[in-house]
XYZ file of C-alpha atoms in Angstrom:
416
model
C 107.076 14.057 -92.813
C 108.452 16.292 -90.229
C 110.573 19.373 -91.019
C 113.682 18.215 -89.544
C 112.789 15.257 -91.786
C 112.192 17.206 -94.950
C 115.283 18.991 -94.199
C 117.192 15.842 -93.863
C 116.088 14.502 -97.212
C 116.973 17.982 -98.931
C 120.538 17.187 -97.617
C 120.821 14.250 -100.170
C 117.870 14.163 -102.488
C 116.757 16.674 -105.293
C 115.317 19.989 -104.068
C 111.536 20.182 -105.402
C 111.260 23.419 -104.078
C 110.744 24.726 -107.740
C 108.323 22.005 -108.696
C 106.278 23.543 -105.829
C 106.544 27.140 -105.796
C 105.902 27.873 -109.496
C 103.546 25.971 -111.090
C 105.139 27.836 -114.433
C 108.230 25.725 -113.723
C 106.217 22.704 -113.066
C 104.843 22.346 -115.998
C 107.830 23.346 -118.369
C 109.758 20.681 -116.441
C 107.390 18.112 -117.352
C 106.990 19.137 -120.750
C 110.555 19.159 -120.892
C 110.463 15.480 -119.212
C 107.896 14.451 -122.033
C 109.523 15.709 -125.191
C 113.116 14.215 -123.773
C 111.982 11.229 -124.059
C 110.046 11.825 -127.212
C 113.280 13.241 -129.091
C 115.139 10.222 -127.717
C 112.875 7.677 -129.304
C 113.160 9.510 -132.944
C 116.481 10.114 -132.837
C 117.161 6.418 -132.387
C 114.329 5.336 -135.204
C 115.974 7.028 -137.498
C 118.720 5.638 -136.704
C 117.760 2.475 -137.399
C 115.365 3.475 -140.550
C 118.704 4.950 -142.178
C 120.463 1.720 -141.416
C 117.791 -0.012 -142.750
C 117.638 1.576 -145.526
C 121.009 1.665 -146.525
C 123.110 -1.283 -144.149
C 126.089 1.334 -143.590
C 127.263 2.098 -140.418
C 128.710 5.066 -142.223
C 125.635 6.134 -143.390
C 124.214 6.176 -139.646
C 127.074 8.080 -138.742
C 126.200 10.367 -141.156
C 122.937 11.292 -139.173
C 125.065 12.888 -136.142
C 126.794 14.887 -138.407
C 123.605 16.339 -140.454
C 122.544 17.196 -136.399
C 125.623 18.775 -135.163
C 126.384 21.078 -137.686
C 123.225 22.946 -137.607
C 123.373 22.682 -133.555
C 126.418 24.843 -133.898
C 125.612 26.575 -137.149
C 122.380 27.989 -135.284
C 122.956 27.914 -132.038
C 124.433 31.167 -131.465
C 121.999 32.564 -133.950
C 119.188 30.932 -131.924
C 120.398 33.171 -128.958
C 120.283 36.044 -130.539
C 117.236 35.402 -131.386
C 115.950 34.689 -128.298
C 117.522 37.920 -126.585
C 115.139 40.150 -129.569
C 112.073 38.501 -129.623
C 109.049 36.792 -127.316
C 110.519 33.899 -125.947
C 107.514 32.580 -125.534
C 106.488 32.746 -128.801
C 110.184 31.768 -130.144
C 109.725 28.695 -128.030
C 106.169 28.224 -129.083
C 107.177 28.089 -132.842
C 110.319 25.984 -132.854
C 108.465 23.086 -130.782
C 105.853 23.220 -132.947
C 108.090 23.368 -135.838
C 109.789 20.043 -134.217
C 106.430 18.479 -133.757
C 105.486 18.860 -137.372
C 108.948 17.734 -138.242
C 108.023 13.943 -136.204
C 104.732 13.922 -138.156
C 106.456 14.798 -141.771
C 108.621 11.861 -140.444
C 105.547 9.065 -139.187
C 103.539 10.134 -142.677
C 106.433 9.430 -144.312
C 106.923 5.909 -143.060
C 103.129 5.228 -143.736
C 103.285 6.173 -147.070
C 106.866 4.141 -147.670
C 108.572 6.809 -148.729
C 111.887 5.547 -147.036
C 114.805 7.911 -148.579
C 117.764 8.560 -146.751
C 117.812 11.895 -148.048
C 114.400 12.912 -146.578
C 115.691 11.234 -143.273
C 118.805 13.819 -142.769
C 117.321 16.597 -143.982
C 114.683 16.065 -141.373
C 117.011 15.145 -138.428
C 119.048 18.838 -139.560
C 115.589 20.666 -139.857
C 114.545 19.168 -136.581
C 118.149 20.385 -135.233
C 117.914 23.697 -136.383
C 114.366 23.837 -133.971
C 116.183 22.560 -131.179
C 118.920 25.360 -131.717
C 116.002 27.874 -131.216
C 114.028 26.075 -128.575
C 116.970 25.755 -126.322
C 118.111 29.383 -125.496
C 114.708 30.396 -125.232
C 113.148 27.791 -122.708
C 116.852 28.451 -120.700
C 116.547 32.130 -120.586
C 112.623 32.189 -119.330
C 113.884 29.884 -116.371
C 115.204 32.720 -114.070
C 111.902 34.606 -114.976
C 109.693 32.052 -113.424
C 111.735 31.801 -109.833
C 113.714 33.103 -107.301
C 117.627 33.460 -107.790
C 118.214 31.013 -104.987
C 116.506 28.355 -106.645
C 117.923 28.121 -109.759
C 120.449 25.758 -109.065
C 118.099 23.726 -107.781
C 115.518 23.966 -110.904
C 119.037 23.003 -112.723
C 119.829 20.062 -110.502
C 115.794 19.217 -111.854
C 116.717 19.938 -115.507
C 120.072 17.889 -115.479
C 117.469 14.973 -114.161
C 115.047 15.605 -117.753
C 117.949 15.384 -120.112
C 119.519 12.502 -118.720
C 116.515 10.671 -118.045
C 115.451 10.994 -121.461
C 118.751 10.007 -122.884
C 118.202 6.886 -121.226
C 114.802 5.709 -121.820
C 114.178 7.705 -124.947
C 116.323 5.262 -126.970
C 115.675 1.823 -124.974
C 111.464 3.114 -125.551
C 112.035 3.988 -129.125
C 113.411 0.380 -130.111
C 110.786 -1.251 -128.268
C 108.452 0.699 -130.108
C 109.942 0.194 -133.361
C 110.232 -3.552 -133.164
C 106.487 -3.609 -132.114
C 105.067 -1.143 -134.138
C 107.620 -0.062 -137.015
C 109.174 3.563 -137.225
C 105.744 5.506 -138.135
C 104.589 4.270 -134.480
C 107.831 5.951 -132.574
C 107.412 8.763 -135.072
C 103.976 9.826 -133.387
C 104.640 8.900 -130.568
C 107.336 11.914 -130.687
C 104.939 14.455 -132.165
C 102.352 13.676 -129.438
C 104.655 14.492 -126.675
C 105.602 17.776 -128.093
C 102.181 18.510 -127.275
C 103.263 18.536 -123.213
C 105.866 20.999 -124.247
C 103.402 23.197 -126.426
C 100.995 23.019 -123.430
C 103.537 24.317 -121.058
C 104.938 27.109 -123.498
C 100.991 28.321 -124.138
C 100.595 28.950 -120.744
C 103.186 30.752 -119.542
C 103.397 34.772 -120.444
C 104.668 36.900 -122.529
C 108.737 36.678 -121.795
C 110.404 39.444 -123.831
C 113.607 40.384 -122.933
C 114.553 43.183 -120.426
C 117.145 45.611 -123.072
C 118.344 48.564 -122.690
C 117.657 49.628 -125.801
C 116.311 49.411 -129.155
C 119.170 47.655 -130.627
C 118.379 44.492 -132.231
C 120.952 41.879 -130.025
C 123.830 40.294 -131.790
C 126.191 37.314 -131.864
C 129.189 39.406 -131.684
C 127.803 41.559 -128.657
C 127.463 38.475 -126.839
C 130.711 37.241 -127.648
C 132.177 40.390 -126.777
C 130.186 40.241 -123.689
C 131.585 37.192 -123.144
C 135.018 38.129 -123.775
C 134.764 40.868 -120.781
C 133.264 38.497 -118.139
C 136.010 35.964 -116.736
C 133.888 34.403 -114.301
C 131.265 32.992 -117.238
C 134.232 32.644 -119.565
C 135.980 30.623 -117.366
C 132.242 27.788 -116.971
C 133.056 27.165 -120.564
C 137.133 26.640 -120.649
C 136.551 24.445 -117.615
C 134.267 22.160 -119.550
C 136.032 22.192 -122.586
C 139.247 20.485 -120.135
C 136.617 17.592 -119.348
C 134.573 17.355 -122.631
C 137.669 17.471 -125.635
C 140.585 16.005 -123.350
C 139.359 13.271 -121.683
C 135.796 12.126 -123.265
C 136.372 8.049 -124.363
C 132.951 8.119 -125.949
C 134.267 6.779 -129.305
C 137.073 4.607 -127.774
C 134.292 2.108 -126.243
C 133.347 -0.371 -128.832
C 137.109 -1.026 -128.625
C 137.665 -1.120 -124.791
C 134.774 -3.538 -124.865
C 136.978 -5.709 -126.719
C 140.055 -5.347 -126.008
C 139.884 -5.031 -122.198
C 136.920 -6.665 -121.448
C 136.545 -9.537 -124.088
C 133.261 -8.565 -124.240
C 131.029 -7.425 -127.536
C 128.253 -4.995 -127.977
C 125.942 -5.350 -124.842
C 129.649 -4.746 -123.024
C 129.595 -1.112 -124.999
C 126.627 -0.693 -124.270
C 127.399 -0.466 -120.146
C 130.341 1.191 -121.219
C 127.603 3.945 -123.203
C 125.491 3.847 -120.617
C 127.516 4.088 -117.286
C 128.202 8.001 -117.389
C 124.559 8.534 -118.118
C 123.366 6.762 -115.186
C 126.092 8.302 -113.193
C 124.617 12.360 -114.401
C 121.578 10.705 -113.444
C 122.436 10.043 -109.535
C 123.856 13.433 -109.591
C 120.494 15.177 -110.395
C 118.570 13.291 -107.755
C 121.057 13.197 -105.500
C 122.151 17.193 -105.590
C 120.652 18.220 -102.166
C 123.677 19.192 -100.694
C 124.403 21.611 -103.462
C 122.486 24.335 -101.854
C 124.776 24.495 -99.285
C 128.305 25.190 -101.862
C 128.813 29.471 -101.874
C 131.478 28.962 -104.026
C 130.484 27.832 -107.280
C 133.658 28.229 -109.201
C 135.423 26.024 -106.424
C 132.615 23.585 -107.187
C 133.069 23.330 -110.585
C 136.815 23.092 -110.804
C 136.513 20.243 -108.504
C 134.182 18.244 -110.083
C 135.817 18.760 -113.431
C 139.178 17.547 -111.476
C 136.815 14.552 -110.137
C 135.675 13.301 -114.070
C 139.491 13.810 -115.247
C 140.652 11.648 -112.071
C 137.683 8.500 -112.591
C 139.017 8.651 -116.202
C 142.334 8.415 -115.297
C 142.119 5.483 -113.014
C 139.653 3.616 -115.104
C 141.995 3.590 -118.254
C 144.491 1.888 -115.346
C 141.382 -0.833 -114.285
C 140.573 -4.084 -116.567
C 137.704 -5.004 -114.104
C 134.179 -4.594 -115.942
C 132.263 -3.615 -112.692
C 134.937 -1.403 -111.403
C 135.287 0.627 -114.750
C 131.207 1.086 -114.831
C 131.674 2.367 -111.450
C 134.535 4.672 -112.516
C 132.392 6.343 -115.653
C 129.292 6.128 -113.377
C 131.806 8.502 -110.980
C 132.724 10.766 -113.780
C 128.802 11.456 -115.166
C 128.242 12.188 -111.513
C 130.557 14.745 -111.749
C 129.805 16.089 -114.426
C 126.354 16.915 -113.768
C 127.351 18.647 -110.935
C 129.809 20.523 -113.048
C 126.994 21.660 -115.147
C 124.368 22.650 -112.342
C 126.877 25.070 -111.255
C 128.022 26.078 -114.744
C 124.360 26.801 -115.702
C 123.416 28.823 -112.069
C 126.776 30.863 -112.704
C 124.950 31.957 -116.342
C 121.527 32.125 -114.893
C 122.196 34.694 -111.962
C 125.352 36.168 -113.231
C 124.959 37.631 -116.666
C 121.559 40.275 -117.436
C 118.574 38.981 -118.887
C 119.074 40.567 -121.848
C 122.377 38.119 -122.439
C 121.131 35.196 -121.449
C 120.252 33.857 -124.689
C 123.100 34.146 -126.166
C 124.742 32.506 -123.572
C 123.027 29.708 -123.704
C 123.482 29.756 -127.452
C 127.266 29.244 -126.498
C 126.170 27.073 -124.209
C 124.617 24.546 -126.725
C 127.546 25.308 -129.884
C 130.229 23.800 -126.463
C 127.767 21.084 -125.241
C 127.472 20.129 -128.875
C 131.066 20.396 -130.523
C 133.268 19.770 -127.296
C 132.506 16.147 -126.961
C 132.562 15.552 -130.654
C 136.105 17.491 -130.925
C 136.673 15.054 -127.694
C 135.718 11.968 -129.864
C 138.084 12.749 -132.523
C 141.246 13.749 -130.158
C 140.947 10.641 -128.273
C 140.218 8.263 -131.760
C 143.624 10.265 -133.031
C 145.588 9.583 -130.006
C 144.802 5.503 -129.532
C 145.305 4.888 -133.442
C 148.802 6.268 -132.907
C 149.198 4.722 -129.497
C 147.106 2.917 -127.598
C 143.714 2.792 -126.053
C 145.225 3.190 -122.897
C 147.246 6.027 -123.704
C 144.513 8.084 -125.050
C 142.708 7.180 -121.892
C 144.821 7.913 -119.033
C 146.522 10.645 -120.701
C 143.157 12.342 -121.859
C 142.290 12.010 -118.043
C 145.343 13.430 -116.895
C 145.783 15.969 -119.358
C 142.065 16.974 -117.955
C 143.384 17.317 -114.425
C 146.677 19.110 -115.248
C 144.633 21.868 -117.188
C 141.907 22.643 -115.137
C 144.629 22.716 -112.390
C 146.550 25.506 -114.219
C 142.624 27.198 -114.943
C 142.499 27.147 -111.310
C 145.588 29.113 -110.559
C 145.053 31.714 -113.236
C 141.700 32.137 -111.965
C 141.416 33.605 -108.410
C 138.107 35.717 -108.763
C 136.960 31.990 -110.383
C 137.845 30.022 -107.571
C 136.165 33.492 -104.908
C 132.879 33.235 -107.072
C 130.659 33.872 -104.283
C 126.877 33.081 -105.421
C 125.730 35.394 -102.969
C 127.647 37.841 -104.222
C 127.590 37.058 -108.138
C 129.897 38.523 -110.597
C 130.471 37.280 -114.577
């Protein structure tokens, strides 16, 4: 391939320039890749172990909630955390602690000890790991490369969690019905092992303070509180992620609009995913975008618009398309969101931001499920739809006015 050739495909495509320059980064990202799809394939066995177990739909429901609350409960603790200590070592110890976690899990199954106790207790232990892991494998990334390519190596990242999302689960239930839960279980703990590979080789990554003061949740927050620019990354997705988010409406709209039954909520489910997915691989023209608060207020503007105008669609294909728009967008949302962290705010904040990070990821859509569920049992489907949508628009419109240095963000130029 030619230069001018390479150079055309970085227009469109996925910049590897990360995956080349550091192997570091290399082989985090494919641990990353690996355990992804491990988590993906446990978190739906135990999914269907608990309904098994108990034949309650509530009762599966119940295993979200025994993994968000700790998510939240620990993830601003976990960034703390990760702004004192190794993070090396901090991310050493939670995956292992996760790995172990899979294993108590598969011996479990062996040894028919099916309780649905043990089952959420694990899934919140195995929560509380993640809540730790997360800020610390975040924060190392802008110690392995270059400030310009971090939006790039998030562009890459954006790629592991969604494609594990997607073929975690559909892996795990082929598993399962070939091999039982214990199978899928192991399966899990030996992928950690990519992780644990990746994290033992990298080096010592404690963080650059000022002082001796042992970081805190509230300095961060205060930091926070100080720093428009970053606080603004957060509002903006909350206008996407708790106004218009029809997760929970789906199983309906399946119904309802489309005649259709499960497999129809399942495209439904599945359409944003694929959708975050194209925008990973096809983020080569991000490099270009200076203005990274511009960026984000537009694509946040994009997913409240393809939400909009599919609650106004009854065509199947056509609504797919629409959600497949609005995960598009919101990857690129969160590349940006993520570089703005990663380059704006000092290394000795960046865990905690990324503790906030996971406590919005985490509650925003749920807060998003429940607002939308409140607003179609007293209306309609469609008016929790098209009104979440435009509600989305109408706010990040009015962020957009309030914030000028937001919308002058210069990433050569960065300031939280």
């Amino acid at each position: 391939m030619t230069a001018a050739q390479e150079q055309d495909r970085r227009r469109v495509l996925a910049d590897l320039t990360p995956l080349r320059t550091s192997a570091h980064y290399r082989r985090l990202w494919f641990g990353s890749t690996v355990s992804w799809v491990g988590q993906g394939m446990t978190a739906l066995a135990v999914s269907l172990q608990v309904y098994d177990i108990t034949r309650s739909s509530f009762s599966v429901g119940l295993v979200g909630l025994f993994s968000l609350v700790p998510l939240i409960v620990f993830g601003l603790y976990g960034g703390a955390i990760a702004d004192t200590v190794d993070r090396r070592r901090l991310g050493l110890v939670s995956a292992s602690g996760s790995a172990v976690l899979s294993v108590a899990l598969a011996a479990a199954a062996f040894a028919g000890f099916h309780h649905v106790w043990f089952l959420y207790g694990t899934v919140a232990l195995q929560a509380v790991c993640a809540a730790l892991n997360s800020p610390a494998r975040s924060s190392m990334i802008p110690r392995l490369l270059p400030p310009e390519q971090l939006r790039a190596a998030n562009a890459l990242n954006s790629m592991v969690m969604t494609f594990g999302t997607l073929v975690g689960p559909s892996l795990g239930g082929l598993i399962v019905g070939l091999a039982g839960y214990q199978t899928a279980y192991l399966v899990d703990a030996v992928a950690f092992s990519a992780s644990l590979y990746a994290m033992w080789r990298l080096p010592a990554m404690l963080p650059e303070r000022s002082g001796g003061k042992r970081a805190s949740v509230l300095d961060g927050l205060r930091f926070l509180a100080t720093r428009p620019n970053l606080r603004m990354t957060f509002f903006s997705d909350f206008c996407a992620m708790i106004l218009a988010h029809p997760r929970a409406l789906f199983p309906a709209l399946a119904v309802l609009w489309y005649g259709g039954d499960a497999k129809t909520a399942g495209l439904l489910v599945a359409a944003p995913a694929f959708g975050a997915l194209l925008g990973g691989v096809l983020s080569g023209w991000q490099g270009r975008i200076r203005h990274h608060g511009q960026a984000i207020l537009l694509a946040v503007a994009g997913w409240g618009t393809a939400i909009t105008v599919f609650g106004l669609t009854r065509n199947l294909w056509l609504g797919l398309l629409l959600l497949a728009l609005a995960g598009y967008c919101d990857t690129v949302s969160m590349i940006f969101r993520n570089t703005m962290m990663q380059v704006a705010a000092p290394d000795e904040m960046r865990g905690r931001l990324q503790g906030v990070f996971i406590v919005v990821v985490a509650g925003g859509p749920r807060l998003g499920d429940f607002l939308a569920g409140s607003v179609a049992n007293l209306t309609s489907p469609a008016v929790a739809v098209v009104g979440g949508g435009v509600a989305c628009v109408l706010a990040v419109g009015l962020l957009a006015l309030h914030g000028r240095g937001f919308r002058r963000y210069d990433a050569l130029d960065p300031t939280p």
